[in-house]
Each structure stands twice: as structure tokens, then as C-alpha cells.
GROMACS .gro file of C-alpha atoms in nm:
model
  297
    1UNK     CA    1   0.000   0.000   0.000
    2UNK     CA    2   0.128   0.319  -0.102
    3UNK     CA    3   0.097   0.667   0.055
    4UNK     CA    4  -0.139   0.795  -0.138
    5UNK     CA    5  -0.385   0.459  -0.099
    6UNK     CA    6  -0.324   0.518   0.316
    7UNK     CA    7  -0.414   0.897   0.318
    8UNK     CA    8  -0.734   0.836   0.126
    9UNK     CA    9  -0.827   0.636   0.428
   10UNK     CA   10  -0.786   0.845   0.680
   11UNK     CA   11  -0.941   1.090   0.464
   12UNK     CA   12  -1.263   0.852   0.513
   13UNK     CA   13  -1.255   0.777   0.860
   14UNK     CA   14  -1.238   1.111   0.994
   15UNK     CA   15  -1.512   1.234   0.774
   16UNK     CA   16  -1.789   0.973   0.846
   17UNK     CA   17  -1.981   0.758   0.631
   18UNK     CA   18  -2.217   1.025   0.502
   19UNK     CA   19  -1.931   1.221   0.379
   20UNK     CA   20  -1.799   1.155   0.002
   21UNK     CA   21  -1.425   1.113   0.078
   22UNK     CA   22  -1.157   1.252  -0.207
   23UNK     CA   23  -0.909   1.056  -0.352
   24UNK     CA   24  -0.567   1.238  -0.342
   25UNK     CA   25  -0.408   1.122  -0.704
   26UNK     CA   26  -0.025   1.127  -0.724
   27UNK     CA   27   0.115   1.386  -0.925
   28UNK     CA   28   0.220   1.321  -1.238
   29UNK     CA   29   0.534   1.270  -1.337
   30UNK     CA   30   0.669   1.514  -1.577
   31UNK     CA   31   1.046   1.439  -1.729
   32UNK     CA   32   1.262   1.756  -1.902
   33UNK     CA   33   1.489   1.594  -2.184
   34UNK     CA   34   1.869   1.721  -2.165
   35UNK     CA   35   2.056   1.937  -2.461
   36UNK     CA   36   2.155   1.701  -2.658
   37UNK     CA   37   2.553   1.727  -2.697
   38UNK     CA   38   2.675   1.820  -2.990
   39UNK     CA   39   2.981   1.579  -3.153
   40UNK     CA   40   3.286   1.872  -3.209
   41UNK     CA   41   3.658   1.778  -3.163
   42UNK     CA   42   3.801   1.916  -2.892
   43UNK     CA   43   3.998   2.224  -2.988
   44UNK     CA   44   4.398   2.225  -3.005
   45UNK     CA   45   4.591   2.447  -2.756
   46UNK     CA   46   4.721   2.722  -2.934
   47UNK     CA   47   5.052   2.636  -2.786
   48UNK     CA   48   5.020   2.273  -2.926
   49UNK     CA   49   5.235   2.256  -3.260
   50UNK     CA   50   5.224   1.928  -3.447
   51UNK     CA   51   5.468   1.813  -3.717
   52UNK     CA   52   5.447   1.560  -4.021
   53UNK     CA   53   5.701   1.469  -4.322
   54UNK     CA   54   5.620   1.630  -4.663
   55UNK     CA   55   5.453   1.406  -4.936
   56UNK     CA   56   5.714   1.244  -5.199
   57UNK     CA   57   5.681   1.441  -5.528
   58UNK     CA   58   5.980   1.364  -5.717
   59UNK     CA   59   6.295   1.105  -5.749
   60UNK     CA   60   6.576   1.156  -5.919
   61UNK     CA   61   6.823   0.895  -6.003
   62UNK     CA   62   7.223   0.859  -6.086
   63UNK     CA   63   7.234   0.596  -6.346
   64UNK     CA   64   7.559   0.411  -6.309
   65UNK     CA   65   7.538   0.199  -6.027
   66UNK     CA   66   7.242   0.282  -5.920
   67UNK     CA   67   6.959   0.174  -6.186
   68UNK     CA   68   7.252  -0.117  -6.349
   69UNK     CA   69   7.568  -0.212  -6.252
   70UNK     CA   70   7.709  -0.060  -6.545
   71UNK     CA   71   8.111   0.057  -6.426
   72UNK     CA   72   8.244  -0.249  -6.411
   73UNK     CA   73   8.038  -0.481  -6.680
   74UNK     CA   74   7.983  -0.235  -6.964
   75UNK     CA   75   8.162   0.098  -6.933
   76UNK     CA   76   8.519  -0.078  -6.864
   77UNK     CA   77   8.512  -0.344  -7.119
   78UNK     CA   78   8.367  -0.051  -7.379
   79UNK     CA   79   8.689   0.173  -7.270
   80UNK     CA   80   8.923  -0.117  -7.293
   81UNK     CA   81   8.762  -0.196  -7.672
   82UNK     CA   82   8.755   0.188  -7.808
   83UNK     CA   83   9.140   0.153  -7.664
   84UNK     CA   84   9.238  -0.200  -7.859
   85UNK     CA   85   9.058  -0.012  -8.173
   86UNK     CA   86   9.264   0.310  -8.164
   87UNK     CA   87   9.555   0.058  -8.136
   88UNK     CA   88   9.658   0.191  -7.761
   89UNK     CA   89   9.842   0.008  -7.505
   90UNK     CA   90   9.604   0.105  -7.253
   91UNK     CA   91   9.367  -0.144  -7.081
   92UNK     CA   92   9.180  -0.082  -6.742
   93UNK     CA   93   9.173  -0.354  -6.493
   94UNK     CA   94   8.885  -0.390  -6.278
   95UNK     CA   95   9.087  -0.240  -5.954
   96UNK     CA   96   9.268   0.049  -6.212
   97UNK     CA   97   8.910   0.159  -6.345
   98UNK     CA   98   8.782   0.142  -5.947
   99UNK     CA   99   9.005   0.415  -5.870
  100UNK     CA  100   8.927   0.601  -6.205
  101UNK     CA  101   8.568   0.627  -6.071
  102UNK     CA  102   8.723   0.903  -5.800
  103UNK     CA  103   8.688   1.144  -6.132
  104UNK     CA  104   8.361   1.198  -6.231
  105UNK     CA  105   8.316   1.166  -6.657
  106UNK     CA  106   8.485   0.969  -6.897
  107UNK     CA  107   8.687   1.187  -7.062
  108UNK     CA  108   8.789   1.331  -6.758
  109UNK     CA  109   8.874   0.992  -6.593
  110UNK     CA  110   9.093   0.918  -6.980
  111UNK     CA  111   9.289   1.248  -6.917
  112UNK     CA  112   9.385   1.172  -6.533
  113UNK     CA  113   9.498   0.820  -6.635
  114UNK     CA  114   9.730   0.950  -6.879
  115UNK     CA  115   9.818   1.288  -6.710
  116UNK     CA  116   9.966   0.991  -6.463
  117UNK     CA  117  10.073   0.766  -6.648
  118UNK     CA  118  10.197   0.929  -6.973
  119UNK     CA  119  10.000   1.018  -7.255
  120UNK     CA  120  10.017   0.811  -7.553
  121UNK     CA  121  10.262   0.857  -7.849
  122UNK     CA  122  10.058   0.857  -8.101
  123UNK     CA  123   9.806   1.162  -7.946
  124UNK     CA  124   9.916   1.531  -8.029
  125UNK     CA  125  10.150   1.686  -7.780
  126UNK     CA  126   9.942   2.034  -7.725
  127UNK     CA  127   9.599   2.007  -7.465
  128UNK     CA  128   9.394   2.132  -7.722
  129UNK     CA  129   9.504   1.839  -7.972
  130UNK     CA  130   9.481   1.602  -7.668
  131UNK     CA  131   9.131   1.691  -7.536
  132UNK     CA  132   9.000   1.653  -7.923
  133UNK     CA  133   9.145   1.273  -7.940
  134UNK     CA  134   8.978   1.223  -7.589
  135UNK     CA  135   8.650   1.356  -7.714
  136UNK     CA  136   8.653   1.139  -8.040
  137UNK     CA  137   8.790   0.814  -7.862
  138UNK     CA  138   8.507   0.881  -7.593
  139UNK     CA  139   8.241   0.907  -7.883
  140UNK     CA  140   8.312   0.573  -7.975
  141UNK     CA  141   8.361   0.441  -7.619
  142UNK     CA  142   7.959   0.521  -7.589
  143UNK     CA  143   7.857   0.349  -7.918
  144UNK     CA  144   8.047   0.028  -7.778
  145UNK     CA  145   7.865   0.150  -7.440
  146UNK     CA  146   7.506   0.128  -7.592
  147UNK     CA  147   7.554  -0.196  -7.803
  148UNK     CA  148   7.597  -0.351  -7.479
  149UNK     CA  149   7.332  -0.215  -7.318
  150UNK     CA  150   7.100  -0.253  -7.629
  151UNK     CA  151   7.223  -0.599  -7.630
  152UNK     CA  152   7.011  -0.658  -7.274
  153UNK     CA  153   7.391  -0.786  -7.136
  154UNK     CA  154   7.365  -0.573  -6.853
  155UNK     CA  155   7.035  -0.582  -6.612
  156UNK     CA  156   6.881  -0.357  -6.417
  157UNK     CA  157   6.948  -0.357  -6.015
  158UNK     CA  158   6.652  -0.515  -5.789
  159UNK     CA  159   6.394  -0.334  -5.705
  160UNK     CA  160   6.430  -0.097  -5.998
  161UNK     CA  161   6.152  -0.122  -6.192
  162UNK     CA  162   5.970  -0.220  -5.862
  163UNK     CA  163   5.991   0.148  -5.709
  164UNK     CA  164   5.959   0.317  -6.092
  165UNK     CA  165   5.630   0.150  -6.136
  166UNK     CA  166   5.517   0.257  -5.797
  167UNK     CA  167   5.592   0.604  -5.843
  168UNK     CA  168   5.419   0.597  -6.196
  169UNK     CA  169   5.098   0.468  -6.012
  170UNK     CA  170   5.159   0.766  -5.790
  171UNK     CA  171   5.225   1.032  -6.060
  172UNK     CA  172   5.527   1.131  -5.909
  173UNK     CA  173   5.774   1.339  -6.113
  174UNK     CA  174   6.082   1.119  -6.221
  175UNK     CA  175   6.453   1.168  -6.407
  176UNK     CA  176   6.801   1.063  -6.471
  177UNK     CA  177   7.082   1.274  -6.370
  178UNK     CA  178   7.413   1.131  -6.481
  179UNK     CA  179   7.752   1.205  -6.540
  180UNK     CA  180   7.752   1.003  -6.825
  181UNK     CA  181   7.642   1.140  -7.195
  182UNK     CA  182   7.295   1.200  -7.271
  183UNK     CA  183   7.257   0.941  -7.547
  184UNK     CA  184   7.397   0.701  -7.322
  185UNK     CA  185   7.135   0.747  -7.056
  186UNK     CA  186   6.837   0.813  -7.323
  187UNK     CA  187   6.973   0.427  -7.466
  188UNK     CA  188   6.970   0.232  -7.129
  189UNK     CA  189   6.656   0.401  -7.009
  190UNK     CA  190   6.474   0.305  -7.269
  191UNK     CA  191   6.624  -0.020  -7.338
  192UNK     CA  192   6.640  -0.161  -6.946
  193UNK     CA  193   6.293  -0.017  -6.892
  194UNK     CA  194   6.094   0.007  -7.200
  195UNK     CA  195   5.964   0.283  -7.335
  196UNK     CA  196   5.644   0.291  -7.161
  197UNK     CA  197   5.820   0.377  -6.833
  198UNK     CA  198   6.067   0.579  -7.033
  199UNK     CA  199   5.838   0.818  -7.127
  200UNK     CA  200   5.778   0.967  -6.763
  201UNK     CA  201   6.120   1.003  -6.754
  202UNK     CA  202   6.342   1.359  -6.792
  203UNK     CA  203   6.713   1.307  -6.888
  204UNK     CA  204   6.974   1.528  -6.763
  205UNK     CA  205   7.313   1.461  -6.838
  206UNK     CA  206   7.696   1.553  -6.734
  207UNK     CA  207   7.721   1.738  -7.104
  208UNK     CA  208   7.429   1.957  -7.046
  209UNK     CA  209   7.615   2.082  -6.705
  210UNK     CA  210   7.994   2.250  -6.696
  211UNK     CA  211   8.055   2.117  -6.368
  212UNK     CA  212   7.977   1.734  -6.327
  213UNK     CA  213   7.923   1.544  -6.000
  214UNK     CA  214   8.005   1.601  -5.696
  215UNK     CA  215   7.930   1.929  -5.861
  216UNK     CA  216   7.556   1.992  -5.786
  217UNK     CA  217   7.510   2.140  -6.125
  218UNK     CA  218   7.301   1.860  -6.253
  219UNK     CA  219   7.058   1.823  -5.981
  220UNK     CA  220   7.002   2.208  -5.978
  221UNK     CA  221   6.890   2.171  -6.340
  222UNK     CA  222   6.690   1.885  -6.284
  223UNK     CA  223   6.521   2.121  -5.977
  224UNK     CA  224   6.478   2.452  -6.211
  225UNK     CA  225   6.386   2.279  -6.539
  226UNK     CA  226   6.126   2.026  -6.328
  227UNK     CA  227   6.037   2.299  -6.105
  228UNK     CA  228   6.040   2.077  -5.772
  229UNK     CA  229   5.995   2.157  -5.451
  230UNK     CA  230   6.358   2.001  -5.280
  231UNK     CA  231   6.170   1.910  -4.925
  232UNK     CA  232   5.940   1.694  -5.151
  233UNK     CA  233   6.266   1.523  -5.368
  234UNK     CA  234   6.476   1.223  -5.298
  235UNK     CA  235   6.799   1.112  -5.474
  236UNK     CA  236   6.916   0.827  -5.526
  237UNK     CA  237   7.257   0.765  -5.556
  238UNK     CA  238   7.547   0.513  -5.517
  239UNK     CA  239   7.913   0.655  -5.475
  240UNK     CA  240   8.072   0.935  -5.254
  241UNK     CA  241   8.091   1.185  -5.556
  242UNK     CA  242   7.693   1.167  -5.651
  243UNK     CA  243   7.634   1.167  -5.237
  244UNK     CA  244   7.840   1.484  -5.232
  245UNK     CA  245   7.649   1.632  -5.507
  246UNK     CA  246   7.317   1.535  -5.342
  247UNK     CA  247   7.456   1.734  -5.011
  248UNK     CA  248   7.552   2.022  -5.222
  249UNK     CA  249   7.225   2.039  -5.416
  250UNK     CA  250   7.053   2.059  -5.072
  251UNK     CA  251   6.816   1.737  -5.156
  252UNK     CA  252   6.805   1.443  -4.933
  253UNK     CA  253   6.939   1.086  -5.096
  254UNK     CA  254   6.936   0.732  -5.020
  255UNK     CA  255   7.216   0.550  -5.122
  256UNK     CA  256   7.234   0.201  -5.307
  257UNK     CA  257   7.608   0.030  -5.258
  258UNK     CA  258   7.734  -0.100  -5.571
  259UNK     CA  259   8.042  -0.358  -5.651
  260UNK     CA  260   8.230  -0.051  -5.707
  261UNK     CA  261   8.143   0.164  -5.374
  262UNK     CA  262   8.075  -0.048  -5.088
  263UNK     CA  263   8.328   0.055  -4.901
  264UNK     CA  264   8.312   0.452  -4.990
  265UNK     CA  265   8.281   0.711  -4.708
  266UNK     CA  266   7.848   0.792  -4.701
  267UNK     CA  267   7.885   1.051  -4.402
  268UNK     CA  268   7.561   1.256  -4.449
  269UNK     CA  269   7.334   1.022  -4.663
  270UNK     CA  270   6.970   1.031  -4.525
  271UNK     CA  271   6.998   0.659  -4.538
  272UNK     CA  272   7.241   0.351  -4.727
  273UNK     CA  273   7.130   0.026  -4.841
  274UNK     CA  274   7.281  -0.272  -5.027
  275UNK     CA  275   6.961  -0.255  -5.280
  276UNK     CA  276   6.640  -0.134  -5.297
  277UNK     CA  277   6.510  -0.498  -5.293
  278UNK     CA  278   6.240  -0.664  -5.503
  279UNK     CA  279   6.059  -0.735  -5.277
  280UNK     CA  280   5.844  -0.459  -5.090
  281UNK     CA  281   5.793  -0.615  -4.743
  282UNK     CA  282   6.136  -0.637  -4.694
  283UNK     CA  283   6.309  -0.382  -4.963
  284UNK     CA  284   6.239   0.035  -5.038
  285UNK     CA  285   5.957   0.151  -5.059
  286UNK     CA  286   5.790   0.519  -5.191
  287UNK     CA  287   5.697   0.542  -4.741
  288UNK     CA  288   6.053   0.449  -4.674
  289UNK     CA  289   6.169   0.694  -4.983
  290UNK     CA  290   5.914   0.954  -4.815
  291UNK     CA  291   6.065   0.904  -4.478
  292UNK     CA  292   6.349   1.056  -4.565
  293UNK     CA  293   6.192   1.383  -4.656
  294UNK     CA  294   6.193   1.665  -4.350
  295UNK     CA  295   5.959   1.755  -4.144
  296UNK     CA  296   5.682   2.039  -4.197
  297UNK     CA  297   5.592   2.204  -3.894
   0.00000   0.00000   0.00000
């Protein structure tokens, strides 16, 4: 029995039987919905600053060494042959043409071996007379060069083509920037890669450039002509020299050992691998190539 059932009772026994008693009814309950609360995100503190990498939007890449092996199995046997054909006594070993590679170009690395060594009788004695034998005997070094290459004896380094056809996908901006001739790196580009990857590809080359690597002469073109943003680039390089010119350019690179440059000095490289790997779970990847970038505050 509740108190409103007791009171009506009383109600009735203290008024008599005659009297009509009144039934006290409860009040009704009545029940005022709450605001609802409206879904916002919390607000940042002024004072909170947060920071995140800038997105990838271009790679540039050395050629030699870093999209073939090409130093030791194609441009040394091609020097060696333009030398036999000219009837020279000069042939590269594997360990003499290693320690070329300090001089960035072929005809510059032709002109310290025989500054060295001696030059050859049979070359004019004046520089002028000299440089113009280099320059033909280097013309014909690069045919040899891209019979090689067009000859598929020379493949590309893992991952390669991997990490190209992801950043196709992604429309990223790509090119070559060598120290070796332009035809040269127009001939394995499109040979090694076909030409449906070739065509996203610009070409810069050490004679478009007066200075060549570790010059950053060639990279700075690449940047102007492209128009790239450098926090949103990545290099990709294999030796000290193209490292240097990387550094110099102001554009951070990821270096790829090669049989020629394991052992070379990488002080300063954003990061240095053996290869970029085939496969992606374990190899380089655009994130890991993004990685590198710096931060944006």
C-alpha cells in the first residue's frame, strides 16, 4: 500500500460515512529531456604545434650503379675496346678503373689516367690536340657503351623497376641525372625499362652541365627545369661523388652500394642500403623513400 492509498483512508474515517471522501491522485510525473551534446573535436591548444614529413613528389636517379651495374660490366670493357681499336696500349683492370671512378666523366677519368701515367705517343703533344682525341675516342667508347646495353647484357638492379612503377601509379615526377652522356642514358633508359616507363622520364646529363658530379650542377637543373619543390625530392645515388652532389644540391638521398662503392665514405646520406630490394615487405619503398623527406611544422 502506497501513501497515497493510506491517506485516502484516513481521509474517510475522519469524515464519516455520510461524507464523500476525495481521492488524493499522485502527481504526475513530468520528465525535461537534456541538450543534446553536440559531436565537435576538442579544440587544439594554441601552444600545441604538431609536425608531419612532406609528401614524396619527385625522385631523381644517378644511373651508373644505381639503376645497373654498369662501371664495371659495360663501361670498362667498352673503354678497354675503343682503346684495342685506336691501337693503344692502354687497358683498365677492374681495380685500375675502381680508382678512375674518384673522377667523375669519362673523358675526364681518360685524361687523369694518362696525365699519370703518360700520354700516348701517337696523341698530339698540345691540350687542345689532346682533349679533341679524348672527345673522339670517348664518342666511340659510348657506341660500344650502348651496343651492350642494347644488347640486354647488362640488367637492371633489384627493385628498380619495382619502385619506378610505384611512383608511376603515384604520378610522381621522375629523371636521370648522370655524369655520363645524354645518349647514353636516353639508350639504357629506354632499353632496361621500356619505353612505356621511359616516357615519364626527364634526362639530364653531365654534357648539359659544366661542372659534373660532386658538382651539384646537374641536380640544380633537374630542380629549375622540373620545377620541384627540394623538401618533396629524394635522390638516389650510389658513390661518394653523386652523395656529395646530393649534399651540395641541398636534396636528401638514399644510397644504393654498388660492386664498385661499398666501401666509400656515405657521411651525411639520409639513409644507405645494399639494394632497394624486389621485394616490398622487406626492400624500399615510396613510405621508406618519403621518410626521408623533412619535417613540416
Amino acid at each position: 500500500m502506497n501513501r497515497y492509498t493510506l491517506l485516502s483512508l484516513l481521509l474517510t474515517c475522519f469524515s464519516g460515512s455520510s461524507q464523500a471522501f476525495v481521492v488524493v491522485q499522485p502527481p504526475t510525473a513530468t520528465t525535461t529531456a537534456l541538450p543534446r551534446r553536440s559531436m565537435t573535436t576538442r579544440p587544439t591548444s594554441s601552444s600545441t604545434t604538431t609536425t608531419s614529413l612532406n609528401a614524396l613528389e619527385a625522385i631523381l636517379w644517378d644511373m651508373d650503379g644505381v639503376l645497373a651495374d654498369t662501371e664495371r660490366d659495360a663501361h670498362r670493357p667498352a673503354f678497354n675496346q675503343a682503346f684495342q681499336e685506336l691501337g693503344l696500349e692502354t687497358e683498365w683492370s677492374v681495380e685500375r678503373y675502381g680508382k678512375l671512378l674518384e673522377v667523375g666523366g669519362g673523358k675526364e677519368r681518360m685524361t687523369a689516367h694518362w696525365t699519370e701515367v703518360g700520354w700516348p705517343e701517337s696523341f698530339p703533344e698540345d691540350d687542345e690536340g689532346r682533349q679533341e682525341q679524348v672527345k673522339a675516342l670517348h664518342l666511340r667508347k659510348t657506341d660500344i657503351f650502348n651496343e651492350m646495353i642494347q644488347a640486354a647484357n647488362v640488367p637492371l638492379r633489384p627493385g628498380v623497376l619495382r619502385v619506378v612503377d610505384e611512383a608511376i601509379a603515384k604520378g610522381l615526377q621522375l629523371a636521370v641525372c648522370s655524369t655520363s652522356n645524354e645518349k647514353a642514358v636516353r639508350n639504357l633508359v629506354q632499353t632496361l625499362m621500356g619505353p612505356e616507363r621511359a616516357q615519364y622520364f626527364s634526362i639530364f646529363a653531365g654534357d648539359m652541365v659544366k661542372r659534373k658530379k660532386p658538382a651539384p650542377d646537374v641536380y640544380l637543373m633537374a630542380v629549375e627545369q622540373m620545377g620541384l619543390d627540394k623538401s618533396k625530392t629524394v635522390i638516389v645515388e650510389d658513390s661518394h661523388i653523386g652523395l656529395g652532389a646530393a649534399l651540395a644540391a641541398g636534396i636528401p638521398c638514399i644510397v644504393t652500394k654498388s660492386s664498385y662503392t661499398a666501401n666509400e665514405d656515405f657521411t651525411g646520406a639520409s639513409m644507405i642500403v645494399d639494394e632497394l630490394g624486389d621485394d616490398p615487405a622487406t626492400g624500399v619503398t615510396l613510405d621508406t623513400l618519403e621518410s626521408l623527406l623533412p619535417s613540416k611544422e
